[in-house]
PDB file of C-alpha atoms in Angstrom:
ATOM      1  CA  UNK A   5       1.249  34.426  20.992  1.00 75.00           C
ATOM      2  CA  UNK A   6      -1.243  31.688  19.985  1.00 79.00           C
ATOM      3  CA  UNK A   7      -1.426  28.165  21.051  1.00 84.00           C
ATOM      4  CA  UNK A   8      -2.716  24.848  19.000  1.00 83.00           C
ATOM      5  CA  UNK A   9      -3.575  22.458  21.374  1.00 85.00           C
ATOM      6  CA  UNK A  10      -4.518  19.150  19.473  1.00 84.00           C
ATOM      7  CA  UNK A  11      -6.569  16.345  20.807  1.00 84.00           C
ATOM      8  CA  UNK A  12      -7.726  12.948  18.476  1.00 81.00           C
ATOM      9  CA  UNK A  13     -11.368  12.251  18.852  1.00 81.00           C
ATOM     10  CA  UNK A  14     -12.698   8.643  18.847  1.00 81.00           C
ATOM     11  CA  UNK A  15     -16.494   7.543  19.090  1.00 82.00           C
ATOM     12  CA  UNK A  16     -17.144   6.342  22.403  1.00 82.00           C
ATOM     13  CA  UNK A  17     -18.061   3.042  21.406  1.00 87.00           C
ATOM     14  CA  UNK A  18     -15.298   2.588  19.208  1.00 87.00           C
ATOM     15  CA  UNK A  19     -12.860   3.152  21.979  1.00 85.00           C
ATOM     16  CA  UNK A  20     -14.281   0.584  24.195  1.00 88.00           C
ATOM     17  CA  UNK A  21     -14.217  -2.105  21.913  1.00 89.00           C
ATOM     18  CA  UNK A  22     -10.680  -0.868  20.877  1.00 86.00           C
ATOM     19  CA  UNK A  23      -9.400  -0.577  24.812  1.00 88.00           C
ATOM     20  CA  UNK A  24     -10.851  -4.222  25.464  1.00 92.00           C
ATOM     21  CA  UNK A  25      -8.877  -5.258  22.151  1.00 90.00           C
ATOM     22  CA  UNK A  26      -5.093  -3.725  23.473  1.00 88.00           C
ATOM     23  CA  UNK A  27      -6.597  -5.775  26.798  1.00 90.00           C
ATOM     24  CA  UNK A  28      -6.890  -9.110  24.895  1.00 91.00           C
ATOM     25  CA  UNK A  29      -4.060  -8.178  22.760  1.00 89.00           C
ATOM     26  CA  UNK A  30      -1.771  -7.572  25.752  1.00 88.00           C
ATOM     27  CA  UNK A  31      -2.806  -9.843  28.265  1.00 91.00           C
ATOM     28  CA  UNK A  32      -4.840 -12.593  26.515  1.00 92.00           C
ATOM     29  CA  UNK A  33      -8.095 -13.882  27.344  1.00 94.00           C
ATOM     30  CA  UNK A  34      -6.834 -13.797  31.147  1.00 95.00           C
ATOM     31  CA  UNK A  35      -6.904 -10.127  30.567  1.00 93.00           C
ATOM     32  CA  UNK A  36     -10.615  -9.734  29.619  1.00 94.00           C
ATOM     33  CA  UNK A  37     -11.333 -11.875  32.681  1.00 96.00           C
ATOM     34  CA  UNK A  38      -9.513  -9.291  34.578  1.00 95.00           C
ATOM     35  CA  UNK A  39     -11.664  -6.597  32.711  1.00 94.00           C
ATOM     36  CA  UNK A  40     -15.011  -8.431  33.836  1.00 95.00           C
ATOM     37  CA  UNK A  41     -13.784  -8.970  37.145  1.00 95.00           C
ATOM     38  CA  UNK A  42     -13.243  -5.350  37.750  1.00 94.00           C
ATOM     39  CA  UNK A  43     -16.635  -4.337  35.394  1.00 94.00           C
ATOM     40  CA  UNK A  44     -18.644  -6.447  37.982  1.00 96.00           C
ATOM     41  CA  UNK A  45     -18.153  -3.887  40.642  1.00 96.00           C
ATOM     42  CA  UNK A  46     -17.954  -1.018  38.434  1.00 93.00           C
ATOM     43  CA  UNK A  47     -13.994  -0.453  38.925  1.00 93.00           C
ATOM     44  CA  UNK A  48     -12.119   0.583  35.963  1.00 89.00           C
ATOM     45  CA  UNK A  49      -9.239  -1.482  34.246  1.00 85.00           C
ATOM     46  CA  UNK A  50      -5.759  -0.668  35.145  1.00 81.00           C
ATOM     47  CA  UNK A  51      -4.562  -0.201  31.294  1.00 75.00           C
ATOM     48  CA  UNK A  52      -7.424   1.050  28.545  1.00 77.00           C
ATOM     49  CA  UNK A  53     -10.408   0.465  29.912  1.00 83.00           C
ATOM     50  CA  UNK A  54     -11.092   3.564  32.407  1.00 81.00           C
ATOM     51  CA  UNK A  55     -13.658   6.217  31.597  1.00 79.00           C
ATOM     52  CA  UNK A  56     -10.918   8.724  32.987  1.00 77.00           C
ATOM     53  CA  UNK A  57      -8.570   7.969  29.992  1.00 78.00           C
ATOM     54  CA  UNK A  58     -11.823   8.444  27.140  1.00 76.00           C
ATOM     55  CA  UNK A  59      -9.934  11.160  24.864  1.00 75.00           C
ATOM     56  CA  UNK A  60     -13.126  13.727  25.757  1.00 74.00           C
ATOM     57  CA  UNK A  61     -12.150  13.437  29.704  1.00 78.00           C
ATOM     58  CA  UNK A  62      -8.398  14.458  29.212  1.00 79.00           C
ATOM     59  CA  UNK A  63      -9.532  17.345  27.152  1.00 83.00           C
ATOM     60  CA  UNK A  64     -12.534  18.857  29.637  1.00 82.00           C
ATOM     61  CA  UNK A  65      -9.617  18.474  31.831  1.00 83.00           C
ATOM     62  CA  UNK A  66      -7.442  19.901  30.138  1.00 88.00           C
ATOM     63  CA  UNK A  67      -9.146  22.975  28.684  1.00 88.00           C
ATOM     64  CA  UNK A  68     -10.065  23.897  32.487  1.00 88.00           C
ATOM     65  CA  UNK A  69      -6.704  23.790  33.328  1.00 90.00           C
ATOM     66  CA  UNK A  70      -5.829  26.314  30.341  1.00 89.00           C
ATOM     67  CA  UNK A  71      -8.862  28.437  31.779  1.00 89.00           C
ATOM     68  CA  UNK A  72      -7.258  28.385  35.413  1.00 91.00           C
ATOM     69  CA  UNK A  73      -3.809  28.911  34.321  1.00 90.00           C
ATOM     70  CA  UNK A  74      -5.487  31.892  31.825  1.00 89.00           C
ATOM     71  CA  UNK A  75      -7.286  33.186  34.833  1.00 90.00           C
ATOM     72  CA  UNK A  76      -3.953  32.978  37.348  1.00 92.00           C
ATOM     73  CA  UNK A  77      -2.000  34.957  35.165  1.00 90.00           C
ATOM     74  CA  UNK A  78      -4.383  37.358  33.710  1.00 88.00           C
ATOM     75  CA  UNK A  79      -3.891  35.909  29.996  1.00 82.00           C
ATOM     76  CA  UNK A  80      -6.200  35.621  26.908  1.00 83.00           C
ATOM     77  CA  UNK A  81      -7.744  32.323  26.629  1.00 83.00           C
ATOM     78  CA  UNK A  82      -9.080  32.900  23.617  1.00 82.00           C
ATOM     79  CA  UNK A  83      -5.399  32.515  22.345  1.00 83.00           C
ATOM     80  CA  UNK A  84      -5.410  29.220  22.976  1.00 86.00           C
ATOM     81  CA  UNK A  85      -7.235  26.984  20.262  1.00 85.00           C
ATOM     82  CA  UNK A  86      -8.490  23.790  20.607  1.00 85.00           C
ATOM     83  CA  UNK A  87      -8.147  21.445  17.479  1.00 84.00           C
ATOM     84  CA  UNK A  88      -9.978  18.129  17.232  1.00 85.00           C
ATOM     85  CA  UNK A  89      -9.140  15.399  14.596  1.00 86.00           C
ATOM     86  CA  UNK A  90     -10.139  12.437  13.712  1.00 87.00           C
ATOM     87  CA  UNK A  91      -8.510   9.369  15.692  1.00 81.00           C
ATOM     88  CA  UNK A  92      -7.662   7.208  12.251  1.00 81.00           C
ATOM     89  CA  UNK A  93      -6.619  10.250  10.877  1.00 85.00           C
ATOM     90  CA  UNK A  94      -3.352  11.391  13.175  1.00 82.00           C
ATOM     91  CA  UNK A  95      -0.549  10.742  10.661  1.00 81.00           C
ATOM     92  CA  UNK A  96      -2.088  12.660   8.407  1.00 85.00           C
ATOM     93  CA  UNK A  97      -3.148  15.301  10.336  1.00 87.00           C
ATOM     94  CA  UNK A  98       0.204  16.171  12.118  1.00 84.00           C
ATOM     95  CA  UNK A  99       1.457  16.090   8.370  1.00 85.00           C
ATOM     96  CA  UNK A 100      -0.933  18.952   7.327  1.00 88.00           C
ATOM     97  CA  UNK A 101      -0.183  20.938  10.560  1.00 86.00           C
ATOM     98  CA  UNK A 102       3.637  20.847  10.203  1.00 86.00           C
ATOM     99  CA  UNK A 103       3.616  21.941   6.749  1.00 89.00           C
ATOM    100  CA  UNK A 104       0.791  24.897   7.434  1.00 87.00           C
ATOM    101  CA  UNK A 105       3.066  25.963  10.524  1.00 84.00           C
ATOM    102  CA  UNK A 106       6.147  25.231   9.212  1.00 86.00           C
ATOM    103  CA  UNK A 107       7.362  22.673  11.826  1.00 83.00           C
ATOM    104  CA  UNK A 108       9.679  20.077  11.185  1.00 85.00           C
ATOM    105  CA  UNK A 109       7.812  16.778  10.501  1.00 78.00           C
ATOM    106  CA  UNK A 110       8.509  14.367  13.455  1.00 72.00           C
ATOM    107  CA  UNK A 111      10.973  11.505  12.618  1.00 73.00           C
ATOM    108  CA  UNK A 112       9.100   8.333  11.941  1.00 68.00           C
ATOM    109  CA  UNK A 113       5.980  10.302  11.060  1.00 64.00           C
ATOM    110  CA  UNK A 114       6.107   8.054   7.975  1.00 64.00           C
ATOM    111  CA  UNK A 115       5.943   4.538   9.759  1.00 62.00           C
ATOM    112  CA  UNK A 116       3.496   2.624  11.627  1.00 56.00           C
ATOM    113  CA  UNK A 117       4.716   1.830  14.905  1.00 51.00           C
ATOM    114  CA  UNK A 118       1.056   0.867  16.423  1.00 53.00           C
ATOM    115  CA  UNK A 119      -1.594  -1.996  15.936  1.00 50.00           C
ATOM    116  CA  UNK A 120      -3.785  -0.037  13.606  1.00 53.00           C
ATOM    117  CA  UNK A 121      -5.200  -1.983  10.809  1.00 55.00           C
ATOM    118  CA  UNK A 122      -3.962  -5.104  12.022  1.00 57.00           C
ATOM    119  CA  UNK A 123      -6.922  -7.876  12.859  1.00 60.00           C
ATOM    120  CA  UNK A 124      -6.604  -8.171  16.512  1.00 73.00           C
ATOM    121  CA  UNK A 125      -8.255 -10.859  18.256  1.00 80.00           C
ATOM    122  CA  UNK A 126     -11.347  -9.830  20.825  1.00 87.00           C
ATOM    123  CA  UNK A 127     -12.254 -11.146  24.134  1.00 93.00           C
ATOM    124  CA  UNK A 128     -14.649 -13.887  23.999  1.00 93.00           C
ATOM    125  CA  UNK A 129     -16.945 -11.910  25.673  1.00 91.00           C
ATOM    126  CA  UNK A 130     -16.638  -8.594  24.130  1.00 93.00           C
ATOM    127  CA  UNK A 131     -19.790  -7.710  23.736  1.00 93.00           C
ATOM    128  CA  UNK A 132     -21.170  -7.794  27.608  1.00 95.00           C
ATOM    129  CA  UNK A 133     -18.209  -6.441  28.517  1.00 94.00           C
ATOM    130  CA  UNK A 134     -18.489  -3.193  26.280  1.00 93.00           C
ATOM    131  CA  UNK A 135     -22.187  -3.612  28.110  1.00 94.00           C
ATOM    132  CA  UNK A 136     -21.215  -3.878  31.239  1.00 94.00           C
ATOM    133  CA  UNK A 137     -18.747  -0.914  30.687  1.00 92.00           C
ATOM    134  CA  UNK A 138     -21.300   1.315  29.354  1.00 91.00           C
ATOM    135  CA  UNK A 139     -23.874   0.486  32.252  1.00 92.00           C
ATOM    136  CA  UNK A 140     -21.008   1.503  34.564  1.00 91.00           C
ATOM    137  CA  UNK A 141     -19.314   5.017  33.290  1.00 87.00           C
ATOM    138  CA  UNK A 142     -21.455   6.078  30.166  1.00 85.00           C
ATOM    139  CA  UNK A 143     -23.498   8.391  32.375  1.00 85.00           C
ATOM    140  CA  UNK A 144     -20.316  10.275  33.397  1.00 82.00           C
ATOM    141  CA  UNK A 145     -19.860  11.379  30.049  1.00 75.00           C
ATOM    142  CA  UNK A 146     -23.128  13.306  29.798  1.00 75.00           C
ATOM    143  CA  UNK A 147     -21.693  15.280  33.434  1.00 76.00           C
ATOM    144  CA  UNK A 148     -18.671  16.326  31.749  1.00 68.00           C
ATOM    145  CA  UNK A 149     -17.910  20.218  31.143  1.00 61.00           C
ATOM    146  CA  UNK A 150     -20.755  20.438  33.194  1.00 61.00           C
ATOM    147  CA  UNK A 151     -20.378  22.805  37.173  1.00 55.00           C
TER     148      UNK A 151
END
């Protein structure tokens, strides 16, 4: 048996500036104030804007948790395949995976149900707070996958 596990990839820096714009677009500029508020002592936003939900966290943590599980019950990891794609890229890429595997293409697959391509307003301050995120969590990022 084989697994496809499948995991979008996003540029670092494009994901902060895209979590503080779902902030701004959700809560307003009230929201960003929340966001600095939080940045000043180096805590981590309740929605987007927390290192722990970066695309490259979930899947360190997830691909130990395949190697543990592997491990437990004496399985082949190396079934188990990890498949990045592109982030802007996700209809299309679940589109070419159903039709090489031969699974049923997911209903709505077709439509665009979130806020890409759409101009979306930024918090005033966007800038020092993609900053003051990176001064904050961006050394994490080199410790990950690491013992």
């Amino acid at each position: 048996m084989e697994f496809i596990h499948i995991f979008p990839f996003r540029n670092y820096d494009q994901w902060v500036l895209s979590a503080l714009e779902q902030i701004r677009f959700r809560d307003g500029e009230e929201g960003c104030q929340d966001v600095k508020r939080l940045l000043n002592k180096c805590k981590p936003h309740k929605y987007e804007v927390d290192f722990m939900k970066y695309g490259k966290t979930r899947l360190f943590a997830f691909i130990q948790v395949v190697k543990d599980i592997c491990w437990s019950f004496n399985v082949e990891y190396s079934n188990h395949h990890i498949f990045l794609y592109d982030y802007e890229l996700t209809d299309e890429t679940v589109k070419q995976l159903s039709d090489k595997f031969g699974i049923p293409h997911l209903k709505g697959l077709d439509k665009k149900v979130n806020s890409h391509g759409v101009k979306k307003e930024v918090c005033n301050d966007e800038k020092k707070l993609s900053e003051m995120f990176h001064e904050c969590f961006s050394s994490m990022l080199t410790k990950l996958g690491r013992p």
